[in-house]
Coordinates of C-alpha atoms and ligand atoms in Angstrom, one line a residue:
M1 CA 0.0 0.0 0.0
R2 CA 2.9 2.3 0.8
G3 CA 4.4 1.6 -2.6
N4 CA 1.2 2.2 -4.4
A5 CA 0.6 5.5 -2.6
F6 CA 4.2 6.6 -3.4
E7 CA 3.8 5.7 -7.1
A8 CA 0.5 7.6 -7.2
R9 CA 2.2 10.6 -5.7
V10 CA 5.1 10.5 -8.2
K11 CA 2.6 10.3 -11.2
A12 CA 0.1 12.9 -9.8
D13 CA -0.9 16.0 -11.8
G14 CA -0.1 14.4 -15.1
G15 CA 3.3 13.4 -14.0
T16 CA 4.6 16.9 -13.2
E17 CA 7.0 15.8 -10.5
L18 CA 8.1 12.8 -12.6
M19 CA 8.9 15.1 -15.6
R20 CA 10.9 17.4 -13.3
L21 CA 12.9 14.5 -12.0
L22 CA 13.5 13.2 -15.5
A23 CA 14.7 16.5 -16.9
D24 CA 16.8 17.2 -13.8
R25 CA 18.6 13.8 -13.7
L26 CA 18.8 12.9 -17.4
G27 CA 19.7 16.6 -18.1
E28 CA 20.9 16.7 -21.7
G29 CA 19.5 20.3 -21.9
V30 CA 15.9 19.1 -22.1
P31 CA 13.5 21.7 -20.6
V32 CA 10.9 20.6 -18.0
P33 CA 7.5 20.4 -19.8
G34 CA 4.5 22.1 -18.3
P35 CA 1.6 19.9 -17.1
D36 CA -0.5 20.6 -20.2
E37 CA 2.4 19.8 -22.5
V38 CA 2.4 16.1 -21.5
L39 CA 0.1 13.6 -23.2
V40 CA -1.2 10.8 -20.9
P41 CA -2.8 8.3 -23.3
D42 CA -5.4 5.9 -22.2
L43 CA -3.9 2.4 -22.6
A44 CA -7.0 0.4 -21.6
A45 CA -7.8 -2.5 -24.0
A46 CA -9.1 -6.0 -23.8
G47 CA -6.6 -8.8 -23.0
P48 CA -2.8 -8.6 -23.0
E49 CA -2.6 -8.6 -26.8
G50 CA -5.0 -5.6 -27.0
R51 CA -3.1 -3.7 -24.3
T52 CA 0.3 -4.4 -26.0
A53 CA -1.1 -3.2 -29.3
R54 CA -2.6 -0.1 -27.6
T55 CA 0.8 0.7 -26.0
A56 CA 2.7 0.3 -29.3
L57 CA 0.2 2.7 -31.0
A58 CA 0.5 5.3 -28.2
L59 CA 4.3 5.2 -28.4
R60 CA 4.2 5.6 -32.2
E61 CA 1.7 8.4 -32.1
A62 CA 3.6 10.4 -29.4
T63 CA 6.9 9.9 -31.2
E64 CA 5.5 11.0 -34.6
A65 CA 3.8 14.0 -33.0
G66 CA 7.1 15.0 -31.4
A67 CA 5.3 15.4 -28.1
W68 CA 6.0 14.6 -24.4
A69 CA 4.0 11.6 -23.3
L70 CA 3.7 9.7 -20.1
L71 CA 2.6 6.1 -20.5
D72 CA 1.3 4.9 -17.2
H73 CA 1.7 1.1 -16.8
P74 CA 2.1 0.3 -20.5
L75 CA 2.1 -3.4 -21.5
L76 CA 5.0 -4.8 -23.6
A77 CA 5.6 -8.2 -25.1
L78 CA 8.9 -10.0 -25.3
E79 CA 9.5 -13.4 -26.8
V80 CA 11.0 -15.7 -24.2
A81 CA 11.9 -19.2 -25.4
G82 CA 9.5 -18.9 -28.3
S83 CA 6.5 -17.7 -26.3
P84 CA 5.3 -14.1 -25.6
A85 CA 5.9 -12.8 -22.1
Y86 CA 4.0 -9.7 -21.1
L87 CA 5.8 -7.0 -19.1
E88 CA 4.4 -4.0 -17.3
P89 CA 6.9 -1.2 -16.5
D90 CA 5.8 1.5 -14.0
A91 CA 6.0 4.1 -16.7
V92 CA 7.6 5.0 -20.0
V93 CA 8.3 8.6 -20.9
V94 CA 8.5 9.7 -24.6
R95 CA 10.4 12.9 -25.2
P96 CA 9.9 15.3 -28.2
D97 CA 13.2 14.2 -29.7
G98 CA 11.9 10.6 -29.9
R99 CA 13.8 9.2 -26.9
W100 CA 11.9 6.6 -24.8
T101 CA 12.9 6.3 -21.2
V102 CA 11.9 3.5 -18.8
V103 CA 10.9 4.7 -15.3
E104 CA 11.0 2.3 -12.3
I105 CA 9.3 3.5 -9.1
K106 CA 10.4 1.6 -6.0
S107 CA 9.4 2.1 -2.4
F108 CA 12.9 1.4 -0.9
P109 CA 14.6 4.7 0.3
M110 CA 17.4 6.5 -1.3
I111 CA 19.5 7.9 1.6
D112 CA 21.9 10.7 0.9
G113 CA 21.5 10.0 -2.8
S114 CA 22.3 6.3 -2.7
A115 CA 20.1 3.2 -2.2
D116 CA 20.8 -0.4 -1.2
A117 CA 23.1 -1.8 -4.0
A118 CA 21.4 -5.2 -4.1
K119 CA 18.0 -3.6 -4.6
V120 CA 19.3 -1.2 -7.2
G121 CA 20.9 -4.1 -9.0
A122 CA 17.6 -6.0 -9.0
A123 CA 15.7 -2.9 -10.3
A124 CA 18.4 -2.5 -13.1
R125 CA 17.9 -6.2 -14.2
Q126 CA 14.2 -5.7 -14.3
A127 CA 14.4 -2.4 -16.2
A128 CA 16.8 -4.0 -18.7
V129 CA 14.1 -6.5 -19.7
Y130 CA 11.7 -3.6 -20.3
V131 CA 14.3 -1.8 -22.4
L132 CA 14.7 -5.0 -24.5
A133 CA 11.0 -5.2 -25.0
L134 CA 10.7 -1.5 -25.9
E135 CA 13.5 -1.9 -28.5
R136 CA 11.2 -4.4 -30.4
V137 CA 8.5 -1.6 -30.7
A138 CA 11.1 1.1 -31.5
E139 CA 12.4 -0.9 -34.5
L140 CA 9.0 -0.4 -36.1
T141 CA 8.7 3.3 -35.1
R142 CA 10.5 5.9 -37.2
G143 CA 12.6 8.3 -35.2
A144 CA 12.3 6.3 -31.9
E145 CA 15.3 5.5 -29.8
V146 CA 15.2 3.6 -26.5
G147 CA 17.4 5.1 -23.7
H148 CA 19.8 2.7 -22.0
R149 CA 19.8 4.9 -19.0
V150 CA 16.6 4.3 -16.9
L151 CA 15.2 6.6 -14.2
L152 CA 14.9 5.0 -10.8
V153 CA 12.5 6.9 -8.5
C154 CA 12.6 6.2 -4.7
P155 CA 11.5 8.0 -1.5
K156 CA 14.0 10.5 -0.4
D157 CA 15.8 9.6 2.9
F158 CA 13.0 8.7 5.4
S159 CA 10.3 10.9 3.9
N160 CA 7.6 10.2 1.2
L161 CA 9.1 12.8 -1.2
P162 CA 10.4 11.4 -4.4
T163 CA 14.0 11.6 -5.6
A164 CA 15.6 9.8 -8.5
S165 CA 18.8 8.6 -9.9
V166 CA 19.8 7.4 -13.4
V167 CA 20.9 3.8 -13.8
D168 CA 22.9 2.7 -16.8
V169 CA 21.6 -0.8 -17.8
R170 CA 23.8 -1.6 -20.8
K171 CA 25.6 -4.4 -18.9
Q172 CA 22.3 -6.0 -17.7
L173 CA 21.0 -5.7 -21.3
S174 CA 23.9 -7.6 -22.8
V175 CA 23.5 -10.3 -20.1
T176 CA 19.8 -10.6 -20.7
R177 CA 20.2 -10.8 -24.5
R178 CA 22.7 -13.6 -24.1
Q179 CA 20.5 -15.5 -21.6
L180 CA 17.5 -15.2 -23.9
T181 CA 19.4 -16.6 -26.9
R182 CA 20.6 -19.5 -24.8
L183 CA 17.1 -20.5 -23.6
A184 CA 15.7 -23.7 -25.0
R185 CA 12.6 -23.1 -27.0
I186 CA 9.4 -24.4 -25.5
E187 CA 8.6 -26.2 -28.7
D188 CA 11.9 -28.1 -28.6
I189 CA 11.2 -29.1 -24.9
A190 CA 7.7 -30.2 -25.8
D191 CA 9.0 -32.2 -28.8
S192 CA 11.3 -34.2 -26.5
L193 CA 8.4 -35.3 -24.2
P194 CA 6.7 -38.7 -24.6
E195 CA 3.6 -38.6 -26.8
G196 CA 0.5 -37.5 -24.9
T197 CA 2.3 -35.9 -21.9
T198 CA 0.1 -33.3 -20.3
F199 CA 0.2 -31.3 -17.1
D200 CA -3.5 -30.6 -17.1
I201 CA -4.6 -31.2 -13.5
G202 CA -8.2 -31.5 -14.5
R203 CA -7.7 -34.5 -16.8
R204 CA -5.0 -36.7 -15.1
T205 CA -4.7 -38.6 -11.8
G206 CA -2.0 -37.8 -9.3
E207 CA 0.3 -40.7 -10.5
E208 CA -0.1 -39.7 -14.1
L209 CA 0.8 -36.1 -13.3
A210 CA 3.8 -37.2 -11.2
G211 CA 4.9 -39.3 -14.2
A212 CA 4.5 -36.3 -16.5
V213 CA 6.6 -34.2 -14.2
E214 CA 9.2 -36.9 -14.0
S215 CA 9.6 -37.0 -17.7
V216 CA 10.9 -33.4 -17.8
S217 CA 14.5 -32.8 -16.8
A218 CA 15.1 -30.1 -14.2
A219 CA 18.0 -27.9 -13.1
Y220 CA 17.4 -27.7 -9.4
A221 CA 19.3 -25.2 -7.2
P222 CA 18.6 -24.3 -3.6
E223 CA 17.3 -20.9 -4.8
C224 CA 14.3 -22.8 -6.3
L225 CA 13.0 -23.3 -2.7
A226 CA 12.0 -19.6 -2.5
A227 CA 10.5 -19.5 -6.0
C228 CA 9.0 -22.7 -7.3
E229 CA 6.2 -25.0 -6.1
L230 CA 8.1 -28.0 -7.5
A231 CA 11.2 -27.3 -5.3
F232 CA 10.8 -30.3 -2.9
H233 CA 10.2 -32.6 -5.8
C234 CA 13.2 -31.4 -7.7
R235 CA 15.4 -31.4 -4.6
S236 CA 14.5 -35.0 -3.9
R237 CA 15.4 -35.9 -7.5
A238 CA 18.7 -34.0 -7.3
R239 CA 19.6 -35.7 -4.0
A240 CA 18.7 -39.1 -5.2
A241 CA 20.9 -38.6 -8.2
D242 CA 23.8 -37.3 -6.0
A243 CA 23.8 -34.2 -8.3
V244 CA 26.0 -31.4 -7.3
E245 CA 23.3 -28.9 -8.2
A246 CA 21.8 -29.6 -4.8
L247 CA 24.8 -27.8 -3.2
G248 CA 24.1 -24.5 -5.0
R249 CA 24.7 -22.8 -8.3
S250 CA 28.1 -21.4 -7.3
V251 CA 29.4 -24.8 -6.2
R252 CA 28.0 -26.3 -9.4
G253 CA 29.8 -23.6 -11.4
E254 CA 33.1 -24.3 -9.6
L255 CA 33.0 -28.0 -10.3
G256 CA 33.1 -27.8 -14.1
A257 CA 32.6 -31.2 -15.6
L258 CA 32.1 -33.0 -12.3
T259 CA 28.4 -33.4 -12.0
T260 CA 27.9 -35.9 -9.1
V261 CA 29.1 -36.0 -5.5
P262 CA 30.8 -39.4 -5.9
E263 CA 32.7 -38.0 -9.0
V264 CA 33.8 -35.1 -6.9
L265 CA 34.9 -37.3 -3.9
A266 CA 36.8 -39.7 -6.3
A267 CA 38.6 -36.7 -7.9
A268 CA 39.5 -35.3 -4.5
H269 CA 40.9 -38.6 -3.2
G270 CA 43.0 -39.2 -6.3
E271 CA 40.9 -42.1 -7.6
A272 CA 39.7 -40.4 -10.7
G273 CA 40.1 -37.2 -12.7
D274 CA 42.8 -35.6 -14.7
P275 CA 45.4 -34.0 -12.4
A276 CA 46.0 -31.3 -15.0
D277 CA 42.3 -30.2 -14.7
P278 CA 42.3 -27.1 -12.4
T279 CA 39.1 -28.3 -10.7
V280 CA 40.6 -31.7 -9.9
A281 CA 43.9 -30.0 -8.7
A282 CA 41.9 -27.6 -6.5
L283 CA 39.9 -30.5 -5.0
R284 CA 43.0 -32.5 -4.2
R285 CA 44.7 -29.5 -2.6
A286 CA 41.5 -29.0 -0.5
A287 CA 41.4 -32.6 0.5
A288 CA 45.1 -32.5 1.5
L289 CA 44.6 -29.4 3.6
R290 CA 41.6 -31.0 5.2
A291 CA 43.6 -34.2 6.0
Q292 CA 46.4 -32.0 7.5
A293 CA 43.9 -30.0 9.6
L294 CA 42.2 -33.2 10.9
A295 CA 45.6 -34.8 11.7
F296 CA 46.7 -31.6 13.6
A297 CA 43.3 -31.6 15.5
G298 CA 43.7 -35.3 16.3
R299 CA 47.3 -34.7 17.7
A300 CA 46.1 -31.7 19.7
E301 CA 43.2 -33.6 21.2
G302 CA 45.5 -36.6 22.0
A303 CA 48.0 -34.3 23.8
L304 CA 45.2 -32.6 25.8
T305 CA 43.7 -35.9 26.8
G306 CA 47.1 -37.2 27.9
R307 CA 47.7 -34.1 30.0
L308 CA 44.3 -34.4 31.6
A309 CA 44.9 -38.0 32.3
G310 CA 48.3 -37.3 33.9
K311 CA 46.9 -34.6 36.1
S312 CA 44.0 -36.7 37.3
A313 CA 46.4 -39.5 38.4
G314 CA 47.9 -37.5 41.2
P315 CA 47.2 -34.6 43.5
V316 CA 47.0 -31.1 42.0
D317 CA 48.0 -28.1 44.2
G318 CA 47.8 -30.3 47.2
K319 CA 44.2 -31.5 46.5
A320 CA 44.0 -35.3 46.6
D321 CA 41.0 -35.6 44.3
G322 CA 42.6 -33.6 41.4
C323 CA 40.0 -30.9 40.9
H324 CA 40.2 -29.9 37.1
Ligands
SF4_1 S1 12.2 -26.5 -8.5 FE1 11.1 -25.5 -10.2 S2 12.6 -24.0 -11.0 FE2 13.7 -25.4 -9.8 S3 14.4 -27.0 -11.2 FE3 12.4 -27.7 -10.3 S4 10.9 -27.0 -11.8 FE4 12.7 -25.9 -12.3

């Protein structure tokens, strides 16, 4: 509710405050438009396809008219793994020079001009996907250019007053582009399933559904526990297969070609693996260090036990019962 109230405040009066922040932060000599100079098109339409088409039309009309426009919650489409995904930025601003800027409004505070780096990073990744989707529309709009610097609007210090900073999302854009090209297409995944596989819960029994889920490969990571309803199922599968994915994505990344826990242990104990492989070498070094540490701890424990045993055999400081 606080976030919604803050967003409404930022966009109030035809986006007057938002336009001031945009002109102030993005600079580039653009004057602040007056409230009656900003178009706020109605983007209502039936269904996601209708709303996406309405957004594209509004962007095109504002760009061709060379006008300021504030698109409040436009809907954009982006092809992900061969299927459309619909995305809804908080706002997109069109400038008279044809530049489109994504605006993200967040409720976390910006204190003394800077906000929590992790939250800003997450907002930048989110905004980069919007920029990517907007570029698809801009390709079909003459004179349009999508800005790679997005405006992040947050509450100032501990107040409810808006402040903003510009976030350059070029790095996040290139990462997202690469990830999208590497995603397996949904058609290809569907083609690899046994004939007649369905996940329709209305037409299948529990065992049939479980079988259908089993027939799809998974890439479990502990992060799934916070995000996916199938997490316990995939975790059991990963554990049953001794897959290193169950230990976390960073561990999985470090282990290279070693994909199961027995393979890793065999490599560490010198029973398998190429010693020239840096991963195998690192595992053997770690195993040697662990063995040394355990041997040292064992010797230390033995010495302590010996001393205690020696003391308890005779009187200590004149006490016959050896009070330790
Ligand atoms: S838990 Fe969900 S996200 Fe993770 S691997 Fe399984 S299906 Fe995929």
